[in-house]
XYZ file of C-alpha atoms in Angstrom:
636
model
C -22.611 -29.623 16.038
C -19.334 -30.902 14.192
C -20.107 -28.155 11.509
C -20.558 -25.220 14.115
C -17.468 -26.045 15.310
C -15.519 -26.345 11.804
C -17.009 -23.462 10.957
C -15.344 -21.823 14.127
C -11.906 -23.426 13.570
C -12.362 -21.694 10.441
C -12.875 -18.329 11.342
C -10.072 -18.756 13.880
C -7.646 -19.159 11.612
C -8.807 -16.906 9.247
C -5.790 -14.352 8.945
C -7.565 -10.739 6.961
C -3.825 -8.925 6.084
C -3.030 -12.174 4.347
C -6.240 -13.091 2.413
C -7.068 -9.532 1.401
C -2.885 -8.770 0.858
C -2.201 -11.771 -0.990
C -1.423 -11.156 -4.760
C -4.370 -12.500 -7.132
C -3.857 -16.080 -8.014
C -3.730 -15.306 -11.321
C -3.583 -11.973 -13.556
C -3.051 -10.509 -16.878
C -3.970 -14.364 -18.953
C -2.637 -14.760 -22.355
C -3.941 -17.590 -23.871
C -1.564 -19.883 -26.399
C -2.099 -19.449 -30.146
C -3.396 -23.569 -30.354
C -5.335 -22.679 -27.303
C -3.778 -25.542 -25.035
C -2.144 -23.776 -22.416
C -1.889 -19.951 -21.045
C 0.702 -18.116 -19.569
C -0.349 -15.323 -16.677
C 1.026 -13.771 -13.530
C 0.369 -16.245 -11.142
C 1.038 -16.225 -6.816
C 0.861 -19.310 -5.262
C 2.438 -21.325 -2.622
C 4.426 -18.285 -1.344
C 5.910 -17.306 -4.674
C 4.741 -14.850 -8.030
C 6.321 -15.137 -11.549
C 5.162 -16.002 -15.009
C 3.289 -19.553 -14.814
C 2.397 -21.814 -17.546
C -0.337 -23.518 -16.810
C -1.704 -26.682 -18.937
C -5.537 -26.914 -19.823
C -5.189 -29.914 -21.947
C -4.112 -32.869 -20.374
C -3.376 -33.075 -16.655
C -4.187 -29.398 -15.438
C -1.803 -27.395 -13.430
C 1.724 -25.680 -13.863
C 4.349 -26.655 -16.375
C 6.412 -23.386 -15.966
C 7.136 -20.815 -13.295
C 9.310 -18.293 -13.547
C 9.831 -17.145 -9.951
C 10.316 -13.135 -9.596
C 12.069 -12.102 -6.652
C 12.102 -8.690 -4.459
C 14.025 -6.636 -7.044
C 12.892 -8.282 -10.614
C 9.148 -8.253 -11.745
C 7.747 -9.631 -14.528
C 5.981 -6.641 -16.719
C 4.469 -7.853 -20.099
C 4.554 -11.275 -21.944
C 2.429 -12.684 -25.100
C 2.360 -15.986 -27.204
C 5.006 -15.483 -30.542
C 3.994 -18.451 -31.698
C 3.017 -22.107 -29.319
C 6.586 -22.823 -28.530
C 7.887 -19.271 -28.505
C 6.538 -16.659 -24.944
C 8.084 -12.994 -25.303
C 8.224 -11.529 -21.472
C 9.877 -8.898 -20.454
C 11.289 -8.082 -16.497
C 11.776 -4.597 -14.521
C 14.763 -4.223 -12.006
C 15.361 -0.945 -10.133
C 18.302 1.031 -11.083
C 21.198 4.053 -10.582
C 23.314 3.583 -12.924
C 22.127 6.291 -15.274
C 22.476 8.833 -13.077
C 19.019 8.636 -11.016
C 16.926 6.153 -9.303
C 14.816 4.539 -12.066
C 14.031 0.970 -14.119
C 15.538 -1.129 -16.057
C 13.579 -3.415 -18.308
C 15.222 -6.360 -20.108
C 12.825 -8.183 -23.432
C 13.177 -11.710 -23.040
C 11.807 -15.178 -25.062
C 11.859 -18.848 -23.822
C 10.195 -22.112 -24.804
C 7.260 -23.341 -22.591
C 8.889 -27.056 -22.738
C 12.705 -25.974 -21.257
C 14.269 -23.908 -19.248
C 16.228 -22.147 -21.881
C 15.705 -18.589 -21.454
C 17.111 -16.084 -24.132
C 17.547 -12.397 -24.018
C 16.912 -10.631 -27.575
C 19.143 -7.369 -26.741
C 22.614 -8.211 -26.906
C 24.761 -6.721 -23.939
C 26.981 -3.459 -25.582
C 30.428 -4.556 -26.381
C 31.828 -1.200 -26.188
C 33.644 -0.087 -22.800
C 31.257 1.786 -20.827
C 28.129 1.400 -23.230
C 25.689 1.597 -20.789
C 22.433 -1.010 -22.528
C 19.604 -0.094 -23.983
C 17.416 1.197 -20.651
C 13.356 -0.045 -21.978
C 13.747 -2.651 -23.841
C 9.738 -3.559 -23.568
C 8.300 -1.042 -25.558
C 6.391 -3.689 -27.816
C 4.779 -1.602 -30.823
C 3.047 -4.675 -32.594
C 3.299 -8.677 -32.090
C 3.574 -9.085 -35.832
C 1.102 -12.049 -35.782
C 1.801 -12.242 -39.854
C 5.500 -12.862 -39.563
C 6.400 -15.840 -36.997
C 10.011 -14.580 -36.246
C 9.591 -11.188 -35.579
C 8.084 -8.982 -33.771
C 8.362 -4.418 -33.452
C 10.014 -2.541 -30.579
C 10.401 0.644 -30.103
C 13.396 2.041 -28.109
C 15.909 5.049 -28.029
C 19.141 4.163 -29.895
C 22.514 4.801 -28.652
C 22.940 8.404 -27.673
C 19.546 10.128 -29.202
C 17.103 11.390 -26.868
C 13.794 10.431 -29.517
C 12.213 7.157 -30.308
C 13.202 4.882 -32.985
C 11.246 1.305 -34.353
C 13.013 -1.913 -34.808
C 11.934 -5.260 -35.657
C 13.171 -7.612 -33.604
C 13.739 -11.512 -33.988
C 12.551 -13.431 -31.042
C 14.689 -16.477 -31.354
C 18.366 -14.642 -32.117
C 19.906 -12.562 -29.479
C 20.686 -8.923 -30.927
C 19.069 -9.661 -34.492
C 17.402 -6.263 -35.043
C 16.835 -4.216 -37.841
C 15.671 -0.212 -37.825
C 12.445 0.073 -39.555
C 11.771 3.730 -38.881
C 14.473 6.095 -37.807
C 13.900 9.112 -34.806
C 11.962 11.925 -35.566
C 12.765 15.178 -33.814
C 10.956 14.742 -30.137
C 9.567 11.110 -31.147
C 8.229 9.256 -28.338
C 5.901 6.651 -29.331
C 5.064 4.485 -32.995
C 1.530 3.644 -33.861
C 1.113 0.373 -36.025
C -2.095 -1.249 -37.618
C -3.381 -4.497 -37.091
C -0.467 -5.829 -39.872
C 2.095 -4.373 -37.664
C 2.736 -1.552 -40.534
C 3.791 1.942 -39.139
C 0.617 4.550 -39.722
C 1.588 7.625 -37.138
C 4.161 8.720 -34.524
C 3.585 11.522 -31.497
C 5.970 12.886 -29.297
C 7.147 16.285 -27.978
C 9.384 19.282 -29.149
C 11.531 20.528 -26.460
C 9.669 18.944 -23.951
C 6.416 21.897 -24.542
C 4.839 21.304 -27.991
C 3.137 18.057 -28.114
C 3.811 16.826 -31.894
C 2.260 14.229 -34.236
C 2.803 12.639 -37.860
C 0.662 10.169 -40.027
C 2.030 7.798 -42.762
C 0.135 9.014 -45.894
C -0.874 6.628 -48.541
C 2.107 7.752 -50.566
C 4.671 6.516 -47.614
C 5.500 10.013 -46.730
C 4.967 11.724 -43.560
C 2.740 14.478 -42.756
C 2.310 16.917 -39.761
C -0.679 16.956 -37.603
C 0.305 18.644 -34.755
C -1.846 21.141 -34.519
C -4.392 18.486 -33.950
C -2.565 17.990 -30.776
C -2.014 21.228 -29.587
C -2.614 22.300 -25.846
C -5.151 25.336 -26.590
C -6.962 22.320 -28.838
C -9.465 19.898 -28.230
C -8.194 16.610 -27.021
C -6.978 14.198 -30.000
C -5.773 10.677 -29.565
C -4.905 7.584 -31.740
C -7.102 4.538 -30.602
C -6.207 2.552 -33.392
C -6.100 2.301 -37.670
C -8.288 0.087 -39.758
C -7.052 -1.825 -42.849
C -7.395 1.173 -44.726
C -4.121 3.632 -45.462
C -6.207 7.161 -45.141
C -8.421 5.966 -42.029
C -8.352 5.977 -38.186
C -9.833 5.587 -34.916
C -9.655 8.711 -32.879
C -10.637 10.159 -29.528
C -11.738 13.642 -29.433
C -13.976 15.845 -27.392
C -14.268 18.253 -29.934
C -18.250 18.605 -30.103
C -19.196 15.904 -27.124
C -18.621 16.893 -23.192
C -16.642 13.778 -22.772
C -14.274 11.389 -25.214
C -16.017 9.915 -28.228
C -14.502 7.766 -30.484
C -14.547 8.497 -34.451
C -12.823 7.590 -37.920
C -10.785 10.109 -38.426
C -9.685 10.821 -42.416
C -6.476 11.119 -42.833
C -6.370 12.204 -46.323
C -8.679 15.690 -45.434
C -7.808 15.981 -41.893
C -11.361 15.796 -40.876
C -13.835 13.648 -38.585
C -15.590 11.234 -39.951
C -18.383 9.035 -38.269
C -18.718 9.321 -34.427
C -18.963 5.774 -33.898
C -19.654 5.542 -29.785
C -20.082 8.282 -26.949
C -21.291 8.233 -23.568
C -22.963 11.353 -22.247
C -20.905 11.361 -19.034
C -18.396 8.909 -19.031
C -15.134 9.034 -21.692
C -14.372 6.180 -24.016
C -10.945 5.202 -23.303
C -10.560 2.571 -27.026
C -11.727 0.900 -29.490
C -11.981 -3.597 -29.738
C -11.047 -3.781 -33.045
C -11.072 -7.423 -34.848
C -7.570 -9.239 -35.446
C -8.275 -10.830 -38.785
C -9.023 -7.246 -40.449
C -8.899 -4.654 -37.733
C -12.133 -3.535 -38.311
C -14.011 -1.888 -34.869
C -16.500 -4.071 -33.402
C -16.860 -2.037 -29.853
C -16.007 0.713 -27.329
C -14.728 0.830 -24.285
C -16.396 3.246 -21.762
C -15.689 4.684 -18.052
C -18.695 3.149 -16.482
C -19.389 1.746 -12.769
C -16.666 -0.568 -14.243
C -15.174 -0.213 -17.518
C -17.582 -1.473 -20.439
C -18.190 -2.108 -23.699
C -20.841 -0.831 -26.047
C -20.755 -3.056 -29.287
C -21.913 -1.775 -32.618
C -23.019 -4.990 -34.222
C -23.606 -8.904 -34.002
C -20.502 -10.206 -32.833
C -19.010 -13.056 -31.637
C -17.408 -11.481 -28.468
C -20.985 -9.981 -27.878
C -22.127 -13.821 -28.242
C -19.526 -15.530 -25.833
C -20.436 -12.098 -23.327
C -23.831 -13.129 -23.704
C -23.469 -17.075 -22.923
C -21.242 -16.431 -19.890
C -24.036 -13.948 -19.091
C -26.405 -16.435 -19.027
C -24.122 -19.662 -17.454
C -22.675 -17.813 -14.932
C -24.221 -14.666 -13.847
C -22.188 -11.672 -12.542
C -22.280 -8.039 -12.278
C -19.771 -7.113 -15.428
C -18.399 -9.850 -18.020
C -15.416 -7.671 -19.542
C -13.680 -9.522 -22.693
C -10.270 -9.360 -21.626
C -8.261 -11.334 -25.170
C -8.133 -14.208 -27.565
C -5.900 -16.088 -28.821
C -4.443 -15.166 -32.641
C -6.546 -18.290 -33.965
C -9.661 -16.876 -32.210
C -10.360 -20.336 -30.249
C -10.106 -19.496 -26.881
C -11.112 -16.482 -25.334
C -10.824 -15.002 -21.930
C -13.230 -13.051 -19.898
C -13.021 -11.501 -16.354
C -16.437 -11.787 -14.496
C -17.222 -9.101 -11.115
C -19.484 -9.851 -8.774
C -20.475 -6.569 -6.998
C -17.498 -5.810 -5.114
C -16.156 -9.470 -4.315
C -13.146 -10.722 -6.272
C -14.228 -11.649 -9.722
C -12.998 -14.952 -11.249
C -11.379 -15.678 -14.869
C -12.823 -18.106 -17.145
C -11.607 -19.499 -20.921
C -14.199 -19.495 -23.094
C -13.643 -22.592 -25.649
C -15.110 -21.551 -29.005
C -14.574 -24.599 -30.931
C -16.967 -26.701 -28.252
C -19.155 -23.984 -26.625
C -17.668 -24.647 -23.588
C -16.270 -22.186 -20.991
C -13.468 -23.503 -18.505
C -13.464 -21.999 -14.934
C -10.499 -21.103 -13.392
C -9.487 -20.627 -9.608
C -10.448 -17.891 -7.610
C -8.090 -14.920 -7.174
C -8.400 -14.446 -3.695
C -9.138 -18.467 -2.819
C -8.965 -17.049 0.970
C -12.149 -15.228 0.401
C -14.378 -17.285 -0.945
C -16.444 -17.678 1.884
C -15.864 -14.549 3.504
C -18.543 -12.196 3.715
C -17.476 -8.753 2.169
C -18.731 -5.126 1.988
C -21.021 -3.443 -0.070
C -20.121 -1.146 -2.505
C -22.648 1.315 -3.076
C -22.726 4.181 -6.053
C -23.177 8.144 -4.705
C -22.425 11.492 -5.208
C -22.022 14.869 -3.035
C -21.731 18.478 -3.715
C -18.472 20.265 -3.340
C -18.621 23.997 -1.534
C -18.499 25.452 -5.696
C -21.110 23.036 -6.674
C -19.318 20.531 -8.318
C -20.697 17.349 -8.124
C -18.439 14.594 -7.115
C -18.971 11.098 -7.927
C -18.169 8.731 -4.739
C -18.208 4.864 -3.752
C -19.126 3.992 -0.098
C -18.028 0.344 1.123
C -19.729 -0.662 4.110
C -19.007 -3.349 6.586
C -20.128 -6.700 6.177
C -23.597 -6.791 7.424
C -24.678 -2.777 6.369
C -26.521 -2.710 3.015
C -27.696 0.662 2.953
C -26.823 3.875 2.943
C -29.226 4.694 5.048
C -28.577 1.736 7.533
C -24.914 3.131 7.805
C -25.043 5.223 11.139
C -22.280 6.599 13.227
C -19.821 4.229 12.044
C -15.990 4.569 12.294
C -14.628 5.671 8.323
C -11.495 5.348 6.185
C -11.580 8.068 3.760
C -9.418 6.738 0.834
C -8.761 9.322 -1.854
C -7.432 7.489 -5.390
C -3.588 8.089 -6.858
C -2.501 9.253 -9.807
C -4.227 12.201 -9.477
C -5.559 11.633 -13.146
C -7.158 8.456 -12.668
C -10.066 7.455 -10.823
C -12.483 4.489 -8.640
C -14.261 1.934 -9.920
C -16.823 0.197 -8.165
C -15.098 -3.601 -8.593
C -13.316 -5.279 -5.613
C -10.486 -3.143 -3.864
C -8.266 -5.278 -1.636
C -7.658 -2.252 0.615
C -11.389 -0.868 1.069
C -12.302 -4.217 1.814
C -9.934 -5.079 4.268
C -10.852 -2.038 5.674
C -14.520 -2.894 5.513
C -13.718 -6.754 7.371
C -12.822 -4.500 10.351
C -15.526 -2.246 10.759
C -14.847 0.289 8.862
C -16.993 2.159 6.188
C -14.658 3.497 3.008
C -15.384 7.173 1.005
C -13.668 6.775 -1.668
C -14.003 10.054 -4.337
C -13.650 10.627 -7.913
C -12.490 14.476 -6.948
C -11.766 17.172 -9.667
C -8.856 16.053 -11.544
C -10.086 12.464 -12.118
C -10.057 10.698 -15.593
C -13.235 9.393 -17.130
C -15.833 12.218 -16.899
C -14.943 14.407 -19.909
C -11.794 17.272 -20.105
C -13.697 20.332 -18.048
C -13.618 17.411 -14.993
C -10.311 16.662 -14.921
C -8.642 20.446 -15.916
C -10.432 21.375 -12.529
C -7.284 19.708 -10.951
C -4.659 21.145 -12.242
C -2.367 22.795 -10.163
C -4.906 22.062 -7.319
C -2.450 19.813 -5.495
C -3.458 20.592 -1.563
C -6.473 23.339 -2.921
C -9.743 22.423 -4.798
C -8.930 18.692 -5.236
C -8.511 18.692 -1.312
C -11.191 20.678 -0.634
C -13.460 17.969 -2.348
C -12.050 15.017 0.030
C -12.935 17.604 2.754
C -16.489 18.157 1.597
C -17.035 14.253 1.235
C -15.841 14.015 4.727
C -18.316 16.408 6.615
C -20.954 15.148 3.315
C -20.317 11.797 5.522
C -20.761 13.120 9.036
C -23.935 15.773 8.043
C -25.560 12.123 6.518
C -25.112 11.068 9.714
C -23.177 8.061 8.371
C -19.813 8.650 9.521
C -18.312 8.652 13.496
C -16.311 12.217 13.536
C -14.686 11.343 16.595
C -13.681 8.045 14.247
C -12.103 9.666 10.995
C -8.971 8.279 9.223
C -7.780 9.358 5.710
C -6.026 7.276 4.215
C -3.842 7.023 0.442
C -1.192 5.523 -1.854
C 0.872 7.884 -3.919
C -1.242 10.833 -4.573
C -4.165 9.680 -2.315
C -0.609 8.878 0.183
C -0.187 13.259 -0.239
C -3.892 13.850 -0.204
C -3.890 12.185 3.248
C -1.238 13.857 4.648
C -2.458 17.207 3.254
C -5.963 16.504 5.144
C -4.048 15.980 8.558
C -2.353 19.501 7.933
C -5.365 21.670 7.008
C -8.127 20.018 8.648
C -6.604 19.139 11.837
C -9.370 18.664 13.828
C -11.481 16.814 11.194
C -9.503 13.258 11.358
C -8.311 10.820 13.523
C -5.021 9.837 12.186
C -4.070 9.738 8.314
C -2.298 6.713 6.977
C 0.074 7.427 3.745
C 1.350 4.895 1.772
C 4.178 5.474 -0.734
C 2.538 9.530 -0.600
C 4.385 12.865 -1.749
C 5.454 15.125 1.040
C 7.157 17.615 -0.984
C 5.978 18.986 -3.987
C 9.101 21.189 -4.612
C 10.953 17.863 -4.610
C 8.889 15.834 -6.516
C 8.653 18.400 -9.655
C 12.646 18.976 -9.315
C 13.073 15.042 -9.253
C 10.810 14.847 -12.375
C 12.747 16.987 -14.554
C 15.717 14.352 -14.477
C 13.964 12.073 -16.582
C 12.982 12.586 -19.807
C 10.123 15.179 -20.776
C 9.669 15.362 -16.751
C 8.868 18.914 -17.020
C 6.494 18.177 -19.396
C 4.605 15.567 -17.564
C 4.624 17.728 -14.554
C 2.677 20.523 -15.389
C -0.558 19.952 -13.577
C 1.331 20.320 -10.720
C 2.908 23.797 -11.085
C 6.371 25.172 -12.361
C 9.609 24.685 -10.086
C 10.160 28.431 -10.002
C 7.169 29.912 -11.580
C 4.588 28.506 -8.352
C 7.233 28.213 -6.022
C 5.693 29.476 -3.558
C 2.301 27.821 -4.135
C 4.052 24.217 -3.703
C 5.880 24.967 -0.938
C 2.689 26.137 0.923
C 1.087 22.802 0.014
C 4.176 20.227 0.822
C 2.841 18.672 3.563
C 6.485 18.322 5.006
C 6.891 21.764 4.769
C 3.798 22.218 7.260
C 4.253 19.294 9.637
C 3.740 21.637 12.924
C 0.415 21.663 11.907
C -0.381 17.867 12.030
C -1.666 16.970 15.660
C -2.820 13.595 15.059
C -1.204 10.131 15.005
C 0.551 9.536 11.438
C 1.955 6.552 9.811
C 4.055 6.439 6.751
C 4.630 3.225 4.844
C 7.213 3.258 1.744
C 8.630 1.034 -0.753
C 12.411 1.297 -0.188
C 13.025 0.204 -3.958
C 10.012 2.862 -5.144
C 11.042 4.909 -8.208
C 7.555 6.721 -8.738
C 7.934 8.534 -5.430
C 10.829 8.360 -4.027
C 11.239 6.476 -0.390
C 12.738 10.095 0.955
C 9.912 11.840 0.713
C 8.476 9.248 3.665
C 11.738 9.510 5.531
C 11.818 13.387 5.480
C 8.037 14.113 6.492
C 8.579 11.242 9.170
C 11.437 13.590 10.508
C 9.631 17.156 9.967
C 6.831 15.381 12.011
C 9.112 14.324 14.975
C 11.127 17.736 14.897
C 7.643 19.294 14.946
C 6.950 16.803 18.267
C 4.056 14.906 16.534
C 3.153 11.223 16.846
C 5.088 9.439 13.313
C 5.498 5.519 12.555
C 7.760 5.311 9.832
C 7.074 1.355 8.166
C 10.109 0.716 5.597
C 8.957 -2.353 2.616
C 12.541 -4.065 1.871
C 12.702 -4.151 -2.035
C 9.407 -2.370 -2.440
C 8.154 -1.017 -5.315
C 5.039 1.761 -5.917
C 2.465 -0.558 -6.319
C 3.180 -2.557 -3.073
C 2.815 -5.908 -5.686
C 6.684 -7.354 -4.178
C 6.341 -10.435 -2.197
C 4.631 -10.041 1.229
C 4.712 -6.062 1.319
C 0.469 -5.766 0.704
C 0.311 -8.110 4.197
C 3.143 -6.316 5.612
C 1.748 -2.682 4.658
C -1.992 -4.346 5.938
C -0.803 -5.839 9.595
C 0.694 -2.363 9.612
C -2.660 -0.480 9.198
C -4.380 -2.762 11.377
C -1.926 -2.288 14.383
C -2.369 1.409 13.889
C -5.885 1.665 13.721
C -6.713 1.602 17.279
C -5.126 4.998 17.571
C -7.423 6.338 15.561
C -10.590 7.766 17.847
C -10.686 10.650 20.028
C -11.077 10.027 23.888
């Protein structure tokens, strides 16, 4: 009797915005190079920063670094045991539009010295260097130093610097601009082997290093009427690299590419329907040992006897799991650490000791849920109206197992961002919230997603509001015809692009959903292209989407904003106030076309938030939202 009614005190108290909103206890793990202590992202007791946590000894945290609403920790490694390189992001206006700031930082895990390696400019009005994190190569050879790339003053291309990470401001240029540079590629040595970039923000460009220390062109190899062609990595050979290309393979396969004779040498790994997105190359030699794939989750195929293949293998065996993904190790390859999923649940971290065969479990990331029973994630696909096939993942509520057991339930359809990204079948905080209360979840790879081969994901462009929505509209009525789905019970739902997606359901399927939920989502394509072009190569990057004056017309028709008199269900907008991948306005102003149009608008404002909704409370805040809305959401 005591346990039934523990069990009940329990499930009282159980709060779902907060367990499923919390940040991960711990992300992003980079082991120290003597393999006594790691540094991650860590949430806890009401605060996130960069922790230091102590494996030898007395476990727990040595260091935190608290972040607060309007600085976020981005990237950090190991220089050496008493050396940690992080960098932080702050929002920013002061170069003339709403954007980020990063600043490269190095402290000592034993004080609280913290130094910044980018002197401020001493000049009058010298504004500082803008991304200061652009970290080309740790330089695990040389203890001091490591390589940054960054624009110098007043040029608009990329230059390389090696940096010392003990001495304020102690840099020294290692490769100058190039016309339209806008990335370095280094080997495993750190040396430089290639650079990419654009001319006048059209002609994609790209140079390798010859053996002979001169550079050569490539760029046709990059050319937009060409097969794609990416860097992956270089072996420890001067005429050699690791390429992606889909020149004879529907999707990405990786090769070594020869320099020397601009040709393809051995396809070393593809995947008949899936894209391989890298290479694991070794640290000692950089030779390739593995690719990674687009799978249910991403994977790795490995080519030979290895010892990551081993440790995969052993955790395999100790600890079960759907997916073991290899996720680093430390420079003296001693400790390793893997990331283990469990069907849908929040996976778990765990350091896999070399030296003593032994591998060290860490603490859940969602401690709130381990007990909790979640949905089920199951893989499917539908038909578009033109026959495409899209790939889908259906979470059920706790409880339904099958497809086929799902009937007439209330849905969330959740279309992804980007739009050139995609699902993955591993634990989403959002779907499974979702899931907790009812709910079954569509989410769709639509045209346009990344991961199954070029022909996929050219569908989508400039399809912003046409095809790509016309595939979240077929999954929809692919959910009611299966009998699966409650049409009278029919929310879409999205963040950025999946926040438009939604919005662009509500105005040109009116009568198919409920209410549509948009999170941090576009309203105005006009605006967002225009905005773009401020930054630098925006109207490169925004192509896919259409021209500002060339398809005027066609993104004005499909700016949701623009077409608000059409909406006649209950909406609710929820935006990052500090968000400088879609601007906070573009909430604000559809919230206001809605109410001049006399529709039903909630307009939920994050203080300090950013895109990603990863700034202090704003995932519960942004959840308690959704779940106060969602009664609104069914037709009398």
């Amino acid at each position: 009797m005591l346990s039934v009614l523990a069990a009940a005190v329990v499930a009282a108290s159980f709060d779902p915005a907060a367990a499923f909103g919390r940040l991960p206890f711990f992300d992003d793990i980079e082991v120290s190079p003597k393999g006594e202590r790691f540094a991650a992202i860590a949430s806890t007791n009401g605060q996130t920063g960069l922790a230091i946590y102590e494996l030898t000894g007395g476990q727990g945290f040595s260091r935190f670094v608290t972040e607060s609403e309007n600085l976020k920790v981005r990237n950090f490694f190991w220089k050496r045991d008493d050396r940690l390189v992080f960098s932080i992001a702050v929002p920013s206006s002061r170069y003339g539009t709403d954007t980020v700031e990063t600043r490269l930082l190095a402290m000592s895990p034993d004080d609280d010295d913290i130094d910044a390696l980018f002197r401020h400019p001493r000049d009058k009005g010298t504004l500082p260097v803008q991304i200061q994190d652009r970290v080309v190569s740790a330089f695990h050879h040389d203890p001091e130093h490591i390589v940054v790339e960054y624009y110098p003053k007043g040029s608009q291309d990329i230059a390389l610097y090696r940096v010392n990470v003990d001495k304020s401001g102690r840099h020294r240029q290692i490769e100058g601009t190039k016309i339209g540079s806008r990335d370095f590629y280094t080997d495993a040595k750190g040396e430089v082997r290639a650079w990419s970039g654009l001319r006048g923000e059209r002609l994609p460009r790209l140079s390798f290093m010859m053996a002979d220390g001169k550079w050569r062109d490539f760029s046709h190899r990059v050319a937009e009427d060409q097969p794609n062609f990416r860097i992956a990595g270089f072996p420890n050979s001067p005429n050699k690299a690791f390429v992606l290309s889909d020149h004879e393979t529907p999707t990405m396969a990786l090769y070594v590419f020869d320099i020397d004779t601009d040709s393809f040498g051995q396809q070393l790994f593809s995947h008949p329907t899936a894209d391989v997105y890298g290479v694991r190359q070794r640290i000692s030699d950089g030779a390739a040992y593995g690719a990674v794939f687009a799978g249910e989750d991403s994977r790795v195929h490995y080519f030979s006897d290895n010892i990551i293949r081993d440790m995969t293998k052993i955790i395999f065996e100790r600890v079960g799991g759907d997916n073991v993904s290899f996720r680093g190790m430390n420079p003296q390859q001693t400790m390793a650490v893997f990331y283990v999923s469990y069907e849908g649940r929040p996976g778990r971290n765990y350091i896999f000791d070399i030296e003593n065969m032994k591998i060290i479990k860490l603490p859940p990331l969602y401690p709130e849920l381990e007990n909790v029973p979640l949905g089920q994630v199951i893989s499917a696909s539908y038909k578009a109206r033109d026959g495409l096939t899209i790939p889908a993942y259906v979470t059920l509520p706790p409880g339904v197992s099958t497809l086929a057991a799902a009937r007439n339930l209330p849905f969330v359809v959740l279309p992804h961002g980007g739009p050139n990204a995609r699902n993955f079948s591993g634990f989403d905080w959002r779907a499974q919230y979702l899931a907790h209360k009812g709910y079954g979840i569509l989410q769709m790879n639509f045209r346009g997603s990344t991961g199954y081969g070029a022909e996929f994901m050219k569908a989508g462009d400039k399809e912003w509001g046409q095809a790509m929505q016309d595939d979240i509209t077929d999954g929809t009525r692919w959910l009611i015809d299966q009998g699966m789905a409650d049409p009278d019970r029919l929310v879409i739902m999205g963040g950025s692009y999946g926040g438009y997606a939604a919005l662009m359901g509500a105005v040109k399927t009116p009568d198919l959903f409920t209410c549509a939920i948009s999170i941090n989502g576009v309203s105005n394509l006009l605006d967002l292209v225009s905005d773009r072009r401020s930054y630098v190569d925006g109207a490169y990057s925004t192509r896919h989407i259409g021209r500002l004056w060339g398809d005027r017309a066609m993104l004005r028709e499909n700016s949701p904003s623009r077409q608000a008199d059409a909406i006649n269900v209950p909406v609710l907008l929820i935006a990052g106030e500090d968000d400088r991948v879609v601007p906070a306005d573009q909430s604000s102003r559809m919230h206001r076309a809605i109410k001049n149009a006399n529709g039903q608008s909630t307009l939920v404002k994050l203080p300090e938030g950013n895109h990603y909704l990863s700034v202090g409370q704003n995932r519960i805040t942004a959840l308690r939202a959704i779940g106060d809305f969602l009664p609104q959401c069914q037709r009398s």
